[in-house]
Short mmCIF file of C-alpha atoms in Angstrom, two decimals:
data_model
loop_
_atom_site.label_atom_id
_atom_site.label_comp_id
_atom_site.label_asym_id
_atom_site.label_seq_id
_atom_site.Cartn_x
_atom_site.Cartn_y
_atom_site.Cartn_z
CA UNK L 1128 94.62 86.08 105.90
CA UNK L 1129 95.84 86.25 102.49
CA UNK L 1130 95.98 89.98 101.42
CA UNK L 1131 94.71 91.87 97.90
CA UNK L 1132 96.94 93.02 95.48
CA UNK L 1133 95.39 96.61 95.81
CA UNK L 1134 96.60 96.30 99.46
CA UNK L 1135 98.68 99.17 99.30
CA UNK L 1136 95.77 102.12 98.66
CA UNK L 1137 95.21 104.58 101.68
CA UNK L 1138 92.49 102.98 103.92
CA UNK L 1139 90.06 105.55 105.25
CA UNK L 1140 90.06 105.70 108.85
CA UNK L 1141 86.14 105.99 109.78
CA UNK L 1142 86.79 109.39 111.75
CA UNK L 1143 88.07 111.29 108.95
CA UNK L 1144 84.76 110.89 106.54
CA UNK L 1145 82.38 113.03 105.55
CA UNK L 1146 78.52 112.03 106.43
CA UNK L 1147 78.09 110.25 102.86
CA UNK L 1148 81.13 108.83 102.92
CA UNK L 1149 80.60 107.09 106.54
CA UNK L 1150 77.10 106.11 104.92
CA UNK L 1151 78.72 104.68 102.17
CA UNK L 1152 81.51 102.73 104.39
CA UNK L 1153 78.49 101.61 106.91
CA UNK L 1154 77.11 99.93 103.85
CA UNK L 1155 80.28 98.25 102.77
CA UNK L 1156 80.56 96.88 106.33
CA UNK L 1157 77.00 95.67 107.05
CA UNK L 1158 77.39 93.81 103.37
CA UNK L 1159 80.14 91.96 104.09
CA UNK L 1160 78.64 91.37 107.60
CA UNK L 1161 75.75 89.89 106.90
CA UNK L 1162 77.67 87.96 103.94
CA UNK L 1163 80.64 86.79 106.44
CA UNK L 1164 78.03 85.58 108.67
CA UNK L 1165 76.23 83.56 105.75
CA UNK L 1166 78.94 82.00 103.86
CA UNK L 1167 82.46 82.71 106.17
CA UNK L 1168 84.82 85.36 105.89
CA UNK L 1169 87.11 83.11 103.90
CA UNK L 1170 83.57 82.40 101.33
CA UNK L 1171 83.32 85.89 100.86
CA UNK L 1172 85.28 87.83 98.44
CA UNK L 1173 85.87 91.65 97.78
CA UNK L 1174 83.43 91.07 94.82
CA UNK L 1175 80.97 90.05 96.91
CA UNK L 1176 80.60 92.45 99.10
CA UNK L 1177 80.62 94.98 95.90
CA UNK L 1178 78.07 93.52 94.33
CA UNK L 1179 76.25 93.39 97.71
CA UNK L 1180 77.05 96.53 98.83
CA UNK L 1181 76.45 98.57 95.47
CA UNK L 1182 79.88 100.18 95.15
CA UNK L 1183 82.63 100.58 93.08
CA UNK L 1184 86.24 98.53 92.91
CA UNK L 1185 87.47 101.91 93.89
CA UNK L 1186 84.96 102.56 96.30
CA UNK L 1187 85.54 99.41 98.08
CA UNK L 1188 89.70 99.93 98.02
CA UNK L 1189 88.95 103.38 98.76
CA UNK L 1190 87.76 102.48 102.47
CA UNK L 1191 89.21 99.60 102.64
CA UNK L 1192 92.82 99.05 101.24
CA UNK L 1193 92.50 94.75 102.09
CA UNK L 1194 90.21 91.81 102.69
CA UNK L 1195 92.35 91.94 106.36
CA UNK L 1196 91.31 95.17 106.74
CA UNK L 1197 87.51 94.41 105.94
CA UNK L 1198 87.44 91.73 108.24
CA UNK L 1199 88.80 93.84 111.30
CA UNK L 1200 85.97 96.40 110.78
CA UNK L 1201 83.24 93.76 110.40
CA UNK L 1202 84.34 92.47 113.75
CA UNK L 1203 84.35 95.68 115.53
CA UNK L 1204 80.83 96.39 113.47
CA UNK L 1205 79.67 92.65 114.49
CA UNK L 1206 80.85 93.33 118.37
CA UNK L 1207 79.25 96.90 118.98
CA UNK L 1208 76.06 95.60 116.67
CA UNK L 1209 75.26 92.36 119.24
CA UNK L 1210 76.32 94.40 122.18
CA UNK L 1211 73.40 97.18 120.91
CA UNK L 1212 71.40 94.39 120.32
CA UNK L 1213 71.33 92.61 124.07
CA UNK L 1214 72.24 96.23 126.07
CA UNK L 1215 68.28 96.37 127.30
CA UNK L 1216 68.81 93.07 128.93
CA UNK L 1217 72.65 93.44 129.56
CA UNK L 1218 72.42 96.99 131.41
CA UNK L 1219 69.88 94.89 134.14
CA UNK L 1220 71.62 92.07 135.25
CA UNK L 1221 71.84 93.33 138.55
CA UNK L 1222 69.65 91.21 139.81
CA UNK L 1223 68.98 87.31 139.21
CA UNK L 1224 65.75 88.15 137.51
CA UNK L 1225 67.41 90.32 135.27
CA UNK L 1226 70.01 87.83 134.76
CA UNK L 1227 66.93 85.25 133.98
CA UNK L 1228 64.87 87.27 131.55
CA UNK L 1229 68.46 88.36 129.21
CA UNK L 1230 68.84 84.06 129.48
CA UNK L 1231 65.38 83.87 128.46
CA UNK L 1232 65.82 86.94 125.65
CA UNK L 1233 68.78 84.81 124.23
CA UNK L 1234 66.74 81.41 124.00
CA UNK L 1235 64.05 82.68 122.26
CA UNK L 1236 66.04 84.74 120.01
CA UNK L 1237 67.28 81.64 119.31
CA UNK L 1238 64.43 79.86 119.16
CA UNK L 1239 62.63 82.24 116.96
CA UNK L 1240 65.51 81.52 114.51
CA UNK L 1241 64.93 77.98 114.64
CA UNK L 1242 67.87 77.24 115.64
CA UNK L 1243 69.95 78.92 112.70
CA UNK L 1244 73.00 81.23 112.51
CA UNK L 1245 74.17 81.21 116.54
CA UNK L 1246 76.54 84.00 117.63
CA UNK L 1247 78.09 86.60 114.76
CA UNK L 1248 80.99 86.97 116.93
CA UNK L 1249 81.43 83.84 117.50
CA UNK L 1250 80.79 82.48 113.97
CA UNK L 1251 83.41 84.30 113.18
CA UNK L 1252 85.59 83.15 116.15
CA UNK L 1253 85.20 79.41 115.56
CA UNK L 1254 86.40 80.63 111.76
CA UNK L 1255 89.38 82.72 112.31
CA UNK L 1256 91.20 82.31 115.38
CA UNK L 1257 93.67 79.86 114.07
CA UNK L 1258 93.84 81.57 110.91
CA UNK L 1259 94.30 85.29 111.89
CA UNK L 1260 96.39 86.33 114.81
CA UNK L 1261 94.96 89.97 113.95
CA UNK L 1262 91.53 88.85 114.00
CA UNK L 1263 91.66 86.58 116.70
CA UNK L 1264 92.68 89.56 118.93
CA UNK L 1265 89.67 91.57 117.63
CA UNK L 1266 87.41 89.02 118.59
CA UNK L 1267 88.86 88.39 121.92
CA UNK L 1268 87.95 92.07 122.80
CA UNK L 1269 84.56 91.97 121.44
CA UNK L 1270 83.85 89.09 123.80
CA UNK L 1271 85.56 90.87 126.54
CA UNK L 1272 83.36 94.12 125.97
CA UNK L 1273 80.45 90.97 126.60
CA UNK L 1274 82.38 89.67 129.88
CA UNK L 1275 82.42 93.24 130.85
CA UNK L 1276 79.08 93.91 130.89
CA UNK L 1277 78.00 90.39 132.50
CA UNK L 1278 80.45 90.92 135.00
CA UNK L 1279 79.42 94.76 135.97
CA UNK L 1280 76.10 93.36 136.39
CA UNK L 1281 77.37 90.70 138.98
CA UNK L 1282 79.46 93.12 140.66
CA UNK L 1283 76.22 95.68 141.29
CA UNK L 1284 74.72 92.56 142.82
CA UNK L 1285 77.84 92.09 145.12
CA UNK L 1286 77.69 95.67 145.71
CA UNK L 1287 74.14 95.52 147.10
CA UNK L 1288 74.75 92.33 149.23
CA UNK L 1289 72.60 90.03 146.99
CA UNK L 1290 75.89 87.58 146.04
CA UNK L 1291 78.40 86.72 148.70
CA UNK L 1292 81.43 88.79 149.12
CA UNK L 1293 83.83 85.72 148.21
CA UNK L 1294 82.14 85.28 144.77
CA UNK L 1295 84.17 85.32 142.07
CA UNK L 1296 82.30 87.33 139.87
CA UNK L 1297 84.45 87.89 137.49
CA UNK L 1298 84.84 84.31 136.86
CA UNK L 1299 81.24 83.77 136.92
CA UNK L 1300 81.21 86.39 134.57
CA UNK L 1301 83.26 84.47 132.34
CA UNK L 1302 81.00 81.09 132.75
CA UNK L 1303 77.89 82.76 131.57
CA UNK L 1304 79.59 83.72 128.83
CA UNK L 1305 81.09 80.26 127.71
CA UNK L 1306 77.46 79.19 128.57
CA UNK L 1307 75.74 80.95 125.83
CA UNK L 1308 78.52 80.25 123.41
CA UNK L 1309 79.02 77.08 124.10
CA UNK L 1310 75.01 76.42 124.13
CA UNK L 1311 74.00 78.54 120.70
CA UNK L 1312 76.94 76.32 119.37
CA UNK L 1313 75.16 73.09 120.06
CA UNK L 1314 71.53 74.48 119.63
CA UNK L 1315 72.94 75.01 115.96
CA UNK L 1316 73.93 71.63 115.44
CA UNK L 1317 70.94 70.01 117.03
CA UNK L 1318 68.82 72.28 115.77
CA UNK L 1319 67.25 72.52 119.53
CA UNK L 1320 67.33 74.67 121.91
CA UNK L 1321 67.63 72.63 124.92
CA UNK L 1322 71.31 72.59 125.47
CA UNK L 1323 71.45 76.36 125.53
CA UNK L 1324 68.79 76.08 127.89
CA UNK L 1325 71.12 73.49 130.08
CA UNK L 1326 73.86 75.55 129.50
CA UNK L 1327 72.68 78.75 130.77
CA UNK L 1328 70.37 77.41 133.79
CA UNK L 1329 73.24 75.41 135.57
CA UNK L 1330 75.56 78.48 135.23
CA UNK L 1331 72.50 80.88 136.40
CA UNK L 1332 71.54 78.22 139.34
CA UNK L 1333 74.61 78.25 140.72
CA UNK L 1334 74.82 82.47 140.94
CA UNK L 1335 71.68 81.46 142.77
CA UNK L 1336 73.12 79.13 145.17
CA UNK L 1337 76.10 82.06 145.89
CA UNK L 1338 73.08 84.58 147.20
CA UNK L 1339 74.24 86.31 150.49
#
């Protein structure tokens, strides 16, 4: 990603901030957030996010020394945000009807959106991977953060005898996770819900078939 001529300033590293300022660099971020995930990260400029955000040129440079730089912390903001969002149903998937009711949690989330917007990690993903080595690796470990939890979930059930010991669960793991990707990505452009529906049930019926 192409940098900003004020590039050089000092970028203040979140931990060193005082209350206000963290307030004030939460703001920045959730801005240009919720502006990356309308228009792109490559639609949105510094001066968008300061006129969203209600700071300063020097404010904004003074957290954040690049557009690069911005863009890394919306991803980690983006990754721990949907992650926050989805832990109620996430931190219960030890079970298939835990697994079921975070499927049906993300379909009507969906649904209720009418079919709008999709994944902010991955709307972001489908954007910069082949753009942004930097960000590309940023996004792969938000999604693996998701895996993580999807997979520690299958590996309780394992643990408890409900999935058979030769389950792969980290690959299964990995399905459900291309399953609701793959599925808000086509519910978006069909403006349906029915293939993230598909999506997720054949991955879910066949952790059912694998029950010990």
């Amino acid at each position: 990603m192409a940098g900003n001529g004020a590039g050089s300033a000092k970028v203040q590293d979140a931990g060193e901030l005082t209350p206000k300022g963290r307030a004030t660099r939460d703001r920045i971020v959730a801005a240009a957030a919720d502006l990356m995930f309308e228009q792109g990260a490559e639609g949105t400029s510094l001066q968008d996010v300061q006129q969203a955000a209600r700071v300063s040129g020097s404010q904004l440079y003074h957290y954040f020394g690049d557009k690069a730089s911005l863009v890394h912390a919306v991803i980690v903001w983006q990754g721990e945000t949907v992650l926050g969002r989805q832990w109620p149903w996430l931190s219960r998937l030890d079970s298939l009807q835990g697994i079921r009711a975070w499927r049906d949690n993300v379909v009507s989330t969906m649904r209720r959106r009418e079919c709008r917007g999709g994944c902010h990690i991955g709307s972001l993903a489908s954007e910069m991977s082949d753009l942004d080595p930097a960000a590309r690796s940023d996004l792969a470990a938000a999604f693996q953060r998701w895996i993580e939890a999807i997979r520690d979930g299958l590996q309780t059930m394992q643990d408890h005898g409900e999935l058979r010991g030769d389950a792969d669960v980290t690959r299964l793991a990995c399905a459900l996770m291309a399953a609701v990707e793959g599925g808000l990505l086509l519910a978006k452009a069909q403006r349906d819900v029915a293939p993230l529906e598909a999506a997720l049930d054949t991955v879910i019926g066949h952790i059912a078939s694998l029950k010990a």
